[in-house]
Amino acid sequence: MRVMVTGAAGMLGRQVVQENIRRGNEVCGLSRQEFDISNREQVTTIIKKVKPEIVFNCAAYTNVDGAEEEKEKAFLVNGLGPRYLALACREQQSVLVHISTDYIFDGRADQPYQIYDKPCPINIYGSSKLFGEASVREIGGKFFIVRTSWLFGKGGKNFVNTILNLAQEKEELKVVNDQRGSPTYTIDLARALVDLATSKVYGTYHITNTGETTWYEFAKKIISAAGLKTLVNPCKTADFPRPAPRPAYSVLDPFPLRQVLGRDLPTWEDAVERYVKQKYSGGY
């Protein structure tokens, strides 16, 4: 099977490439420098040339705070790019797997968001990703829209690495304890994405590791998994103001993922332990 992965040099993109290679698929992985999804002519030409059966769109503008100042850039990549990809995939009858985010929700819920709950982003990044979702649905064809959250993994800036680095420098850390979500390991997400892509049960999905936590609890687990003694103290979001507001609660309900794939993803705690063990064993 021939597949294409956009954003192939990114943290998730490179894992999706590796997962497809592991399964014996023919992979065309293109980095941001090689393939600008906001360039319609380039998108049309390359997809027509490669003729992929499946396109995994892992390309994205992911600087949440930066998007507040670079709104147009965020919407070009996160909003217009998916429209062009959807058009090209529909023309070639390719399946499009588009990655979205928990940040399309406002965080005011008191229970996990289901796939058809009403989006209401509270920052530019979330708004741009919601635009991309709407574009893919409007164009139609064979597509999956997959929302995920709190990604960590090899080859990219992520919360786990940040905490581990800070723990080497400081005896105590302060981490916010009033934002809840579901950490997601790129290895687990990539496996689920490839499984889902061949299911033919098209539509919108939520894919994260199982369970929910706060950034504070997440940090404590990271420190524990690494066998470190750094003290982690809880604080409030207001203590660390950022340019872009974050949803206080963005846990995603996975239904009907298990019904389609026949399994749940591992717990986020298990994912953290595996990642930290691999990192400290020299694998990363």
Coordinates of C-alpha atoms in Angstrom, one line a residue:
M1 CA 0.0 0.0 0.0
R2 CA 1.3 3.4 -0.9
V3 CA 0.9 6.2 1.7
M4 CA 2.0 9.8 2.0
V5 CA 2.8 11.5 5.2
T6 CA 2.9 15.3 5.4
G7 CA 4.9 17.0 8.2
A8 CA 7.1 13.8 8.2
A9 CA 10.0 15.5 10.1
G10 CA 7.7 16.4 13.0
M11 CA 7.2 14.4 16.2
L12 CA 4.1 12.7 15.1
G13 CA 4.9 12.6 11.4
R14 CA 8.1 10.7 11.8
Q15 CA 6.4 8.1 14.0
V16 CA 3.6 7.6 11.4
V17 CA 6.3 7.1 8.7
Q18 CA 8.0 4.5 10.9
E19 CA 4.8 2.7 11.7
N20 CA 3.9 2.4 8.0
I21 CA 7.3 1.2 7.1
R22 CA 7.1 -1.4 9.9
R23 CA 3.9 -2.7 8.3
G24 CA 5.6 -3.0 4.9
N25 CA 3.8 0.0 3.3
E26 CA 5.5 2.1 0.6
V27 CA 5.9 5.5 2.3
C28 CA 6.4 8.9 0.8
G29 CA 7.3 11.1 3.8
L30 CA 7.6 14.8 3.1
S31 CA 8.8 17.5 5.5
R32 CA 7.5 21.0 5.7
Q33 CA 10.5 22.2 3.7
E34 CA 9.7 19.6 0.9
F35 CA 6.0 20.0 0.8
D36 CA 4.0 23.2 1.7
I37 CA 0.4 22.2 2.1
S38 CA -0.7 25.8 1.9
N39 CA 0.5 25.9 -1.7
R40 CA -2.3 24.5 -3.8
E41 CA -0.3 24.0 -7.0
Q42 CA 2.3 22.0 -5.1
V43 CA -0.3 19.9 -3.3
T44 CA -2.2 19.1 -6.5
T45 CA 1.0 18.2 -8.4
I46 CA 2.7 16.0 -5.8
I47 CA -0.4 14.0 -4.8
K48 CA -1.2 13.5 -8.5
K49 CA 2.4 12.3 -9.0
V50 CA 2.6 10.0 -5.9
K51 CA -1.0 8.7 -6.2
P52 CA -1.1 7.6 -2.5
E53 CA -3.9 5.4 -1.3
I54 CA -3.8 7.1 2.1
V55 CA -2.5 10.6 3.0
F56 CA -1.7 11.2 6.7
N57 CA -1.7 15.0 7.3
C58 CA 0.6 15.6 10.2
A59 CA 1.7 19.0 9.0
A60 CA 0.5 21.8 11.3
Y61 CA 1.4 25.1 12.8
T62 CA 1.6 24.1 16.4
N63 CA 3.0 27.1 18.3
V64 CA -0.1 27.9 20.4
D65 CA 1.2 31.2 21.8
G66 CA 2.9 32.2 18.5
A67 CA -0.4 31.8 16.7
E68 CA -1.8 34.8 18.6
E69 CA 0.7 37.0 16.7
E70 CA 0.9 35.0 13.5
K71 CA -2.8 34.4 12.8
E72 CA -2.6 34.4 9.1
K73 CA 0.3 31.9 9.1
A74 CA -1.6 29.6 11.5
F75 CA -4.8 29.7 9.3
L76 CA -2.8 29.1 6.1
V77 CA -1.2 25.9 7.4
N78 CA -4.0 24.6 9.7
G79 CA -7.0 25.9 7.8
L80 CA -6.3 26.3 4.1
G81 CA -3.8 23.5 3.8
P82 CA -6.3 20.8 4.8
R83 CA -8.7 22.2 2.2
Y84 CA -6.2 21.8 -0.6
L85 CA -5.3 18.3 0.6
A86 CA -8.9 17.3 0.8
L87 CA -9.5 18.5 -2.8
A88 CA -6.4 16.7 -4.1
C89 CA -7.4 13.5 -2.2
R90 CA -10.9 13.6 -3.5
E91 CA -9.6 14.0 -7.1
Q92 CA -7.3 11.0 -6.7
Q93 CA -9.8 9.0 -4.5
S94 CA -7.2 8.8 -1.8
V95 CA -8.1 8.5 1.9
L96 CA -7.2 11.6 4.0
V97 CA -6.4 11.2 7.6
H98 CA -6.3 14.7 9.1
I99 CA -5.0 15.4 12.6
S100 CA -6.8 17.9 14.8
T101 CA -6.8 18.9 18.4
D102 CA -8.6 19.1 21.7
Y103 CA -8.1 22.8 21.6
I104 CA -11.1 23.3 19.4
F105 CA -13.1 23.1 22.6
D106 CA -13.4 25.8 25.2
G107 CA -12.7 23.7 28.3
R108 CA -15.9 24.5 30.2
A109 CA -17.2 20.9 30.2
D110 CA -17.3 18.8 33.3
Q111 CA -17.2 15.5 31.4
P112 CA -15.1 14.2 28.4
Y113 CA -16.0 15.8 25.0
Q114 CA -17.7 13.6 22.6
I115 CA -16.9 13.8 18.8
Y116 CA -20.1 15.7 18.0
D117 CA -20.0 18.2 20.9
K118 CA -20.1 21.8 19.8
P119 CA -16.6 23.3 19.3
C120 CA -15.8 26.7 20.7
P121 CA -12.1 27.5 20.5
I122 CA -10.7 30.1 22.9
N123 CA -7.4 30.8 21.0
I124 CA -6.2 31.4 17.5
Y125 CA -4.5 28.0 17.2
G126 CA -7.8 26.2 18.1
S127 CA -9.7 28.4 15.7
S128 CA -7.3 27.6 12.9
K129 CA -7.6 23.9 13.5
L130 CA -11.4 24.1 13.6
F131 CA -11.2 25.8 10.2
G132 CA -9.2 22.9 8.9
E133 CA -11.7 20.4 10.2
A134 CA -14.6 22.2 8.5
S135 CA -12.6 22.4 5.2
V136 CA -12.1 18.7 5.1
R137 CA -15.8 17.9 5.9
E138 CA -17.0 20.5 3.3
I139 CA -14.8 19.0 0.5
G140 CA -15.9 15.5 1.3
G141 CA -14.4 12.3 -0.1
K142 CA -13.0 9.5 2.1
F143 CA -11.6 11.1 5.2
F144 CA -10.9 10.7 8.9
I145 CA -10.6 13.7 11.2
V146 CA -8.7 12.6 14.4
R147 CA -8.5 14.9 17.4
T148 CA -5.7 14.2 19.9
S149 CA -4.1 16.0 22.8
W150 CA -0.9 16.6 24.9
L151 CA 1.5 14.8 22.5
F152 CA 4.9 13.5 23.6
G153 CA 7.4 11.3 21.8
K154 CA 10.7 11.1 20.2
G155 CA 12.0 13.8 18.0
G156 CA 10.2 16.9 19.1
K157 CA 9.7 19.5 21.8
N158 CA 7.2 18.1 24.4
F159 CA 6.2 18.3 28.0
V160 CA 8.0 15.1 29.1
N161 CA 11.4 16.2 27.8
T162 CA 10.8 19.7 29.3
I163 CA 10.1 18.3 32.8
L164 CA 13.1 15.9 32.6
N165 CA 15.4 18.7 31.5
L166 CA 14.2 21.1 34.2
A167 CA 14.5 18.3 36.8
Q168 CA 18.2 18.1 36.1
E169 CA 18.6 21.8 36.8
K170 CA 16.2 22.5 39.7
E171 CA 15.3 20.9 43.0
E172 CA 11.7 22.1 42.8
L173 CA 9.3 22.8 40.0
K174 CA 5.9 24.5 39.8
V175 CA 3.4 23.0 37.4
V176 CA -0.2 24.0 36.8
N177 CA -2.9 21.8 38.4
D178 CA -6.1 23.4 37.0
Q179 CA -5.9 22.1 33.4
R180 CA -7.0 18.6 32.7
G181 CA -6.4 16.5 29.6
S182 CA -5.1 13.2 28.3
P183 CA -1.3 12.8 27.5
T184 CA -0.7 10.9 24.3
Y185 CA 2.4 9.0 23.2
T186 CA 3.1 9.3 19.5
I187 CA 3.9 5.6 19.1
D188 CA 0.5 4.6 20.4
L189 CA -1.2 7.3 18.3
A190 CA 0.6 6.3 15.1
R191 CA -0.4 2.7 15.5
A192 CA -4.1 3.7 16.0
L193 CA -4.0 6.0 13.1
V194 CA -2.7 3.4 10.7
D195 CA -5.3 0.9 12.0
L196 CA -8.1 3.4 11.6
A197 CA -7.0 4.5 8.1
T198 CA -7.7 1.0 6.7
S199 CA -10.9 0.4 8.6
K200 CA -13.1 2.3 6.0
V201 CA -15.3 3.5 8.9
Y202 CA -14.8 7.2 7.9
G203 CA -15.6 10.2 10.1
T204 CA -14.4 12.0 13.2
Y205 CA -12.6 10.3 16.0
H206 CA -10.8 11.1 19.3
I207 CA -7.6 9.3 19.9
T208 CA -5.6 9.7 23.1
N209 CA -4.0 7.4 25.6
T210 CA -6.5 6.2 28.2
G211 CA -7.3 8.2 31.3
E212 CA -7.0 11.9 32.3
T213 CA -4.7 14.0 34.4
T214 CA -3.5 17.5 35.1
W215 CA -0.1 18.9 34.0
Y216 CA 1.0 18.7 37.7
E217 CA 0.0 15.1 38.0
F218 CA 1.6 14.4 34.6
A219 CA 4.9 16.0 35.8
K220 CA 4.9 14.0 39.0
K221 CA 4.5 10.8 37.0
I222 CA 7.4 11.8 34.7
I223 CA 9.7 12.4 37.7
S224 CA 8.7 9.2 39.3
A225 CA 9.2 7.1 36.1
A226 CA 12.7 8.6 35.7
G227 CA 13.6 7.8 39.3
L228 CA 14.3 11.5 40.1
K229 CA 13.8 13.2 43.5
T230 CA 12.8 16.7 42.2
L231 CA 9.9 18.1 44.1
V232 CA 6.9 19.1 42.0
N233 CA 4.5 21.7 43.5
P234 CA 1.0 22.6 42.1
C235 CA 0.1 26.1 41.0
K236 CA -2.7 27.8 39.1
T237 CA -2.8 28.8 35.4
A238 CA -3.1 32.4 36.5
D239 CA 0.4 32.1 38.1
F240 CA 1.9 31.6 34.7
P241 CA 0.1 33.9 32.2
R242 CA 0.5 33.0 28.5
P243 CA -0.4 34.9 25.4
A244 CA -3.0 32.2 24.4
P245 CA -5.6 31.0 26.9
R246 CA -5.8 27.2 27.3
P247 CA -9.0 25.2 27.9
A248 CA -9.2 24.2 31.6
Y249 CA -10.7 20.8 30.7
S250 CA -10.1 19.1 27.3
V251 CA -10.5 15.4 28.0
L252 CA -11.7 13.6 24.8
D253 CA -14.2 10.8 24.9
P254 CA -12.9 8.0 22.6
F255 CA -16.3 6.5 21.6
P256 CA -16.5 4.9 19.1
L257 CA -12.8 4.1 18.7
R258 CA -12.8 0.9 20.6
Q259 CA -15.9 -0.3 18.7
V260 CA -14.1 0.3 15.4
L261 CA -10.6 -0.8 16.3
G262 CA -11.5 -3.5 18.8
R263 CA -9.2 -2.1 21.5
D264 CA -8.4 0.9 23.7
L265 CA -5.1 2.6 23.7
P266 CA -2.8 2.0 26.7
T267 CA -3.1 4.2 29.8
W268 CA -1.2 7.5 29.8
E269 CA 0.8 6.3 32.8
D270 CA 1.9 3.2 31.0
A271 CA 2.9 5.4 28.0
V272 CA 5.0 7.7 30.1
E273 CA 6.8 4.8 31.7
R274 CA 7.6 3.3 28.3
Y275 CA 8.8 6.6 26.9
V276 CA 11.0 7.4 29.8
K277 CA 12.5 3.9 30.0
Q278 CA 13.3 4.0 26.3
K279 CA 14.8 7.5 26.6
Y280 CA 17.0 6.6 29.5
S281 CA 18.1 3.3 27.9
G282 CA 19.6 5.3 25.1
G283 CA 16.9 4.5 22.6
Y284 CA 16.0 8.2 22.2

